[in-house]
Amino acid sequence: MNASLLPLLAGLTLLAGVSCGSRSGPPGTQGGGTVIFPPAAGTAVFSAQTGPAGTDVVQAAVTASGRYGLTLPPDPTLPDTAPTLLDLLGPALPGGTLAACQGALTTDPPAARLLVLSGGRYLIGAQVTGTLRPAPQAIGTQQVQVIIRQFVFSDRAATLGSDQTCTFTLAGQTLAGTLRVRPSLRRGWNVLETRLELGPDRLTFDVTDAGTDATVDWLYLPL
């Protein structure tokens, strides 16, 4: 494997193997999954990046084992602008990764507005003890594949599309890659799935809509 892959591989897979969830149900108003490594039962507050500061969207009670279920709001406040590639790809990258891609993200219809739950914070009682980010799940044995899922709201049925070449930089190492975006979203809440495949000398990102039984897992990062 190309040595330039190692920092990115380590960042993505260090905790990927612990992500697990078996809760089933449609990704409409009900959702659920697991918070990985919570120190105790608490409350997860999930947010979306709608500008310079994040906006709280929904919260959920979390058990000591990390299980949570929630009711997603039927009409959340949406950003005024169309989604960017960073909205979709950013939470799937290890912290500190820079991505430069050639091409544009198309939205059909262009007026569609999306809200992506990209992070959050964790409280025990009234005290914030950590932050939350989408948890990677490693799959496959021959080539390393990492899956990350996020809740996304669309104000109408919409299709996103993009085929791009990208350059990813982490810890001073640069690697070429490709990005394909192909989700078809219904009006309301959906689950967006980003699949990263680590090849011998490049990265491939595929962004699609997940199945109706998909769970969304979060990684707890202590303050």
mmCIF file of C-alpha atoms in Angstrom:
data_model
loop_
_atom_site.group_PDB
_atom_site.id
_atom_site.type_symbol
_atom_site.label_atom_id
_atom_site.label_comp_id
_atom_site.label_asym_id
_atom_site.label_seq_id
_atom_site.Cartn_x
_atom_site.Cartn_y
_atom_site.Cartn_z
ATOM 1 C CA MET A 1 0.000 0.000 0.000
ATOM 2 C CA ASN A 2 1.199 3.504 -0.783
ATOM 3 C CA ALA A 3 2.707 5.047 2.358
ATOM 4 C CA SER A 4 0.688 8.217 1.799
ATOM 5 C CA LEU A 5 -2.450 6.211 2.594
ATOM 6 C CA LEU A 6 -1.377 5.387 6.119
ATOM 7 C CA PRO A 7 -2.320 8.600 7.992
ATOM 8 C CA LEU A 8 -5.752 8.703 6.371
ATOM 9 C CA LEU A 9 -6.270 4.975 6.876
ATOM 10 C CA ALA A 10 -5.354 5.256 10.541
ATOM 11 C CA GLY A 11 -7.664 8.202 11.059
ATOM 12 C CA LEU A 12 -10.611 6.422 9.497
ATOM 13 C CA THR A 13 -10.221 2.941 10.911
ATOM 14 C CA LEU A 14 -8.818 3.460 14.405
ATOM 15 C CA LEU A 15 -12.288 3.090 15.904
ATOM 16 C CA ALA A 16 -14.263 1.995 12.872
ATOM 17 C CA GLY A 17 -14.536 -1.626 13.869
ATOM 18 C CA VAL A 18 -16.572 -0.843 17.006
ATOM 19 C CA SER A 19 -19.485 0.773 15.202
ATOM 20 C CA CYS A 20 -22.504 -1.484 15.330
ATOM 21 C CA GLY A 21 -26.255 -1.221 15.203
ATOM 22 C CA SER A 22 -29.185 -3.468 14.503
ATOM 23 C CA ARG A 23 -32.179 -1.209 15.043
ATOM 24 C CA SER A 24 -34.521 -1.446 12.070
ATOM 25 C CA GLY A 25 -37.150 0.968 10.851
ATOM 26 C CA PRO A 26 -37.737 3.530 8.140
ATOM 27 C CA PRO A 27 -35.480 6.617 8.094
ATOM 28 C CA GLY A 28 -38.514 8.917 8.227
ATOM 29 C CA THR A 29 -39.518 10.655 11.431
ATOM 30 C CA GLN A 30 -38.122 7.819 13.575
ATOM 31 C CA GLY A 31 -34.437 7.036 13.768
ATOM 32 C CA GLY A 32 -31.868 5.445 15.999
ATOM 33 C CA GLY A 33 -28.508 3.802 16.370
ATOM 34 C CA THR A 34 -25.600 3.786 18.777
ATOM 35 C CA VAL A 35 -23.326 6.330 20.421
ATOM 36 C CA ILE A 36 -19.900 4.676 20.613
ATOM 37 C CA PHE A 37 -18.073 4.815 23.971
ATOM 38 C CA PRO A 38 -20.370 7.068 26.041
ATOM 39 C CA PRO A 39 -19.055 7.368 29.640
ATOM 40 C CA ALA A 40 -22.568 6.958 31.049
ATOM 41 C CA ALA A 41 -26.209 7.378 30.128
ATOM 42 C CA GLY A 42 -26.919 10.898 28.959
ATOM 43 C CA THR A 43 -28.390 13.119 26.270
ATOM 44 C CA ALA A 44 -27.147 13.532 22.710
ATOM 45 C CA VAL A 45 -27.865 16.850 20.997
ATOM 46 C CA PHE A 46 -27.458 16.591 17.222
ATOM 47 C CA SER A 47 -26.715 19.647 15.095
ATOM 48 C CA ALA A 48 -26.370 20.767 11.485
ATOM 49 C CA GLN A 49 -23.896 23.228 10.004
ATOM 50 C CA THR A 50 -26.183 25.939 8.637
ATOM 51 C CA GLY A 51 -23.672 28.786 8.718
ATOM 52 C CA PRO A 52 -20.621 29.849 10.739
ATOM 53 C CA ALA A 53 -22.165 28.207 13.797
ATOM 54 C CA GLY A 54 -24.032 24.937 14.073
ATOM 55 C CA THR A 55 -27.770 24.758 14.724
ATOM 56 C CA ASP A 56 -29.252 22.289 17.198
ATOM 57 C CA VAL A 57 -31.886 20.151 15.464
ATOM 58 C CA VAL A 58 -32.901 17.270 17.748
ATOM 59 C CA GLN A 59 -31.886 15.526 20.947
ATOM 60 C CA ALA A 60 -32.160 11.955 22.186
ATOM 61 C CA ALA A 61 -31.796 10.048 25.434
ATOM 62 C CA VAL A 62 -28.852 7.625 25.322
ATOM 63 C CA THR A 63 -28.571 4.506 27.469
ATOM 64 C CA ALA A 64 -25.395 3.532 29.303
ATOM 65 C CA SER A 65 -24.721 0.994 26.527
ATOM 66 C CA GLY A 66 -24.979 3.750 23.906
ATOM 67 C CA ARG A 67 -28.349 2.924 22.348
ATOM 68 C CA TYR A 68 -30.592 5.810 21.322
ATOM 69 C CA GLY A 69 -33.862 6.391 19.511
ATOM 70 C CA LEU A 70 -35.341 9.689 18.434
ATOM 71 C CA THR A 71 -38.169 11.420 16.634
ATOM 72 C CA LEU A 72 -36.825 13.707 13.925
ATOM 73 C CA PRO A 73 -38.633 17.050 13.514
ATOM 74 C CA PRO A 74 -41.043 17.098 10.538
ATOM 75 C CA ASP A 75 -40.141 20.631 9.393
ATOM 76 C CA PRO A 76 -36.666 21.694 10.546
ATOM 77 C CA THR A 77 -35.243 25.104 9.700
ATOM 78 C CA LEU A 78 -33.317 24.790 6.430
ATOM 79 C CA PRO A 79 -30.309 26.721 5.103
ATOM 80 C CA ASP A 80 -30.935 29.337 2.430
ATOM 81 C CA THR A 81 -28.407 27.860 0.016
ATOM 82 C CA ALA A 82 -28.038 24.537 -1.769
ATOM 83 C CA PRO A 83 -25.746 21.914 -0.190
ATOM 84 C CA THR A 84 -22.047 21.905 -0.947
ATOM 85 C CA LEU A 85 -19.712 18.961 -1.307
ATOM 86 C CA LEU A 86 -18.228 19.839 2.071
ATOM 87 C CA ASP A 87 -21.664 19.429 3.667
ATOM 88 C CA LEU A 88 -21.801 15.857 2.376
ATOM 89 C CA LEU A 89 -18.151 14.808 2.474
ATOM 90 C CA GLY A 90 -16.741 16.760 5.418
ATOM 91 C CA PRO A 91 -18.080 14.588 8.262
ATOM 92 C CA ALA A 92 -16.760 11.446 6.530
ATOM 93 C CA LEU A 93 -13.149 12.683 6.576
ATOM 94 C CA PRO A 94 -10.752 12.428 9.528
ATOM 95 C CA GLY A 95 -10.194 15.713 11.332
ATOM 96 C CA GLY A 96 -7.590 17.869 9.640
ATOM 97 C CA THR A 97 -8.098 16.390 6.167
ATOM 98 C CA LEU A 98 -8.176 18.892 3.311
ATOM 99 C CA ALA A 99 -10.128 17.993 0.162
ATOM 100 C CA ALA A 100 -9.824 19.799 -3.178
ATOM 101 C CA CYS A 101 -12.211 18.546 -5.877
ATOM 102 C CA GLN A 102 -12.718 19.521 -9.517
ATOM 103 C CA GLY A 103 -16.358 19.852 -10.522
ATOM 104 C CA ALA A 104 -19.693 20.862 -9.063
ATOM 105 C CA LEU A 105 -22.447 19.195 -7.098
ATOM 106 C CA THR A 106 -25.748 19.263 -8.984
ATOM 107 C CA THR A 107 -29.140 19.194 -7.306
ATOM 108 C CA ASP A 108 -32.258 18.203 -9.227
ATOM 109 C CA PRO A 109 -34.402 20.209 -8.814
ATOM 110 C CA PRO A 110 -31.954 23.074 -8.154
ATOM 111 C CA ALA A 111 -34.286 24.658 -5.583
ATOM 112 C CA ALA A 112 -34.055 21.660 -3.227
ATOM 113 C CA ARG A 113 -32.707 22.442 0.226
ATOM 114 C CA LEU A 114 -31.053 19.903 2.499
ATOM 115 C CA LEU A 115 -30.171 19.729 6.166
ATOM 116 C CA VAL A 116 -27.422 17.285 7.186
ATOM 117 C CA LEU A 117 -26.917 16.273 10.825
ATOM 118 C CA SER A 118 -23.138 16.421 10.923
ATOM 119 C CA GLY A 119 -22.221 16.432 14.621
ATOM 120 C CA GLY A 120 -23.340 17.232 18.108
ATOM 121 C CA ARG A 121 -22.516 17.220 21.796
ATOM 122 C CA TYR A 122 -23.085 14.859 24.715
ATOM 123 C CA LEU A 123 -24.445 15.834 28.104
ATOM 124 C CA ILE A 124 -24.585 14.020 31.426
ATOM 125 C CA GLY A 125 -27.117 15.949 33.413
ATOM 126 C CA ALA A 126 -26.496 19.590 32.522
ATOM 127 C CA GLN A 127 -22.770 19.146 31.852
ATOM 128 C CA VAL A 128 -21.348 18.821 28.353
ATOM 129 C CA THR A 129 -18.778 16.019 28.527
ATOM 130 C CA GLY A 130 -17.950 15.431 24.873
ATOM 131 C CA THR A 131 -18.656 16.011 21.210
ATOM 132 C CA LEU A 132 -20.223 13.680 18.650
ATOM 133 C CA ARG A 133 -19.262 12.978 15.058
ATOM 134 C CA PRO A 134 -20.459 10.331 12.588
ATOM 135 C CA ALA A 135 -18.899 6.979 13.479
ATOM 136 C CA PRO A 136 -17.032 5.027 10.776
ATOM 137 C CA GLN A 137 -17.776 1.347 10.300
ATOM 138 C CA ALA A 138 -15.085 -0.785 8.648
ATOM 139 C CA ILE A 139 -16.183 -3.613 6.348
ATOM 140 C CA GLY A 140 -14.486 -5.983 3.917
ATOM 141 C CA THR A 141 -11.327 -8.056 4.175
ATOM 142 C CA GLN A 142 -9.558 -7.671 0.816
ATOM 143 C CA GLN A 143 -9.791 -3.903 0.433
ATOM 144 C CA VAL A 144 -10.539 -1.654 3.366
ATOM 145 C CA GLN A 145 -13.957 -0.035 3.079
ATOM 146 C CA VAL A 146 -15.379 2.438 5.570
ATOM 147 C CA ILE A 147 -19.048 3.415 5.783
ATOM 148 C CA ILE A 148 -20.409 6.518 7.492
ATOM 149 C CA ARG A 149 -24.112 7.351 7.706
ATOM 150 C CA GLN A 150 -25.890 10.633 8.456
ATOM 151 C CA PHE A 151 -29.457 11.823 8.800
ATOM 152 C CA VAL A 152 -30.369 14.274 6.023
ATOM 153 C CA PHE A 153 -33.616 16.174 5.498
ATOM 154 C CA SER A 154 -34.793 17.212 2.024
ATOM 155 C CA ASP A 155 -37.634 19.668 1.519
ATOM 156 C CA ARG A 156 -38.692 17.799 -1.648
ATOM 157 C CA ALA A 157 -37.860 14.680 -3.646
ATOM 158 C CA ALA A 158 -34.407 15.356 -5.072
ATOM 159 C CA THR A 159 -31.437 13.724 -6.744
ATOM 160 C CA LEU A 160 -27.845 14.781 -6.148
ATOM 161 C CA GLY A 161 -25.157 14.137 -8.723
ATOM 162 C CA SER A 162 -21.428 14.581 -9.095
ATOM 163 C CA ASP A 163 -18.390 12.837 -10.588
ATOM 164 C CA GLN A 164 -15.157 14.479 -9.543
ATOM 165 C CA THR A 165 -11.449 13.971 -9.225
ATOM 166 C CA CYS A 166 -10.073 15.084 -5.880
ATOM 167 C CA THR A 167 -6.871 15.558 -3.939
ATOM 168 C CA PHE A 168 -6.847 14.703 -0.238
ATOM 169 C CA THR A 169 -4.172 16.012 2.137
ATOM 170 C CA LEU A 170 -3.577 14.843 5.707
ATOM 171 C CA ALA A 171 -0.485 15.108 7.894
ATOM 172 C CA GLY A 172 1.544 16.460 4.990
ATOM 173 C CA GLN A 173 0.665 13.543 2.701
ATOM 174 C CA THR A 174 -1.311 14.029 -0.518
ATOM 175 C CA LEU A 175 -3.332 11.382 -2.307
ATOM 176 C CA ALA A 176 -5.470 11.389 -5.451
ATOM 177 C CA GLY A 177 -9.047 10.163 -5.376
ATOM 178 C CA THR A 178 -12.478 10.210 -6.946
ATOM 179 C CA LEU A 179 -15.857 11.252 -5.610
ATOM 180 C CA ARG A 180 -19.200 9.974 -6.902
ATOM 181 C CA VAL A 181 -22.468 11.365 -5.551
ATOM 182 C CA ARG A 182 -25.688 9.562 -6.526
ATOM 183 C CA PRO A 183 -28.328 9.733 -3.753
ATOM 184 C CA SER A 184 -32.037 9.911 -4.550
ATOM 185 C CA LEU A 185 -33.803 11.526 -1.609
ATOM 186 C CA ARG A 186 -37.475 11.555 -0.745
ATOM 187 C CA ARG A 187 -39.154 14.519 0.891
ATOM 188 C CA GLY A 188 -38.500 14.353 4.616
ATOM 189 C CA TRP A 189 -35.763 12.540 6.473
ATOM 190 C CA ASN A 190 -33.383 10.142 4.747
ATOM 191 C CA VAL A 191 -30.156 8.369 5.651
ATOM 192 C CA LEU A 192 -27.145 9.391 3.577
ATOM 193 C CA GLU A 193 -24.368 6.816 3.246
ATOM 194 C CA THR A 194 -20.769 7.674 2.368
ATOM 195 C CA ARG A 195 -18.619 4.682 1.437
ATOM 196 C CA LEU A 196 -14.848 5.109 1.283
ATOM 197 C CA GLU A 197 -12.684 2.482 -0.394
ATOM 198 C CA LEU A 198 -8.945 2.548 0.171
ATOM 199 C CA GLY A 199 -7.162 1.241 -2.919
ATOM 200 C CA PRO A 200 -3.416 0.692 -3.416
ATOM 201 C CA ASP A 201 -2.766 4.323 -4.297
ATOM 202 C CA ARG A 202 -6.046 6.218 -4.307
ATOM 203 C CA LEU A 203 -9.300 6.849 -2.465
ATOM 204 C CA THR A 204 -12.798 6.370 -3.837
ATOM 205 C CA PHE A 205 -15.806 8.025 -2.197
ATOM 206 C CA ASP A 206 -19.357 6.996 -3.087
ATOM 207 C CA VAL A 207 -22.279 8.935 -1.598
ATOM 208 C CA THR A 208 -25.680 7.229 -1.888
ATOM 209 C CA ASP A 209 -28.956 6.924 -0.007
ATOM 210 C CA ALA A 210 -28.990 4.074 2.515
ATOM 211 C CA GLY A 211 -31.655 1.412 2.929
ATOM 212 C CA THR A 212 -34.733 1.877 5.074
ATOM 213 C CA ASP A 213 -33.300 -0.264 7.890
ATOM 214 C CA ALA A 214 -30.065 1.749 8.189
ATOM 215 C CA THR A 215 -28.963 2.956 11.602
ATOM 216 C CA VAL A 216 -26.879 6.067 12.249
ATOM 217 C CA ASP A 217 -24.000 5.691 14.705
ATOM 218 C CA TRP A 218 -22.004 8.426 16.430
ATOM 219 C CA LEU A 219 -18.544 8.487 17.956
ATOM 220 C CA TYR A 220 -18.203 10.067 21.399
ATOM 221 C CA LEU A 221 -15.084 12.237 21.767
ATOM 222 C CA PRO A 222 -14.413 13.414 25.346
ATOM 223 C CA LEU A 223 -13.589 17.053 25.961
#
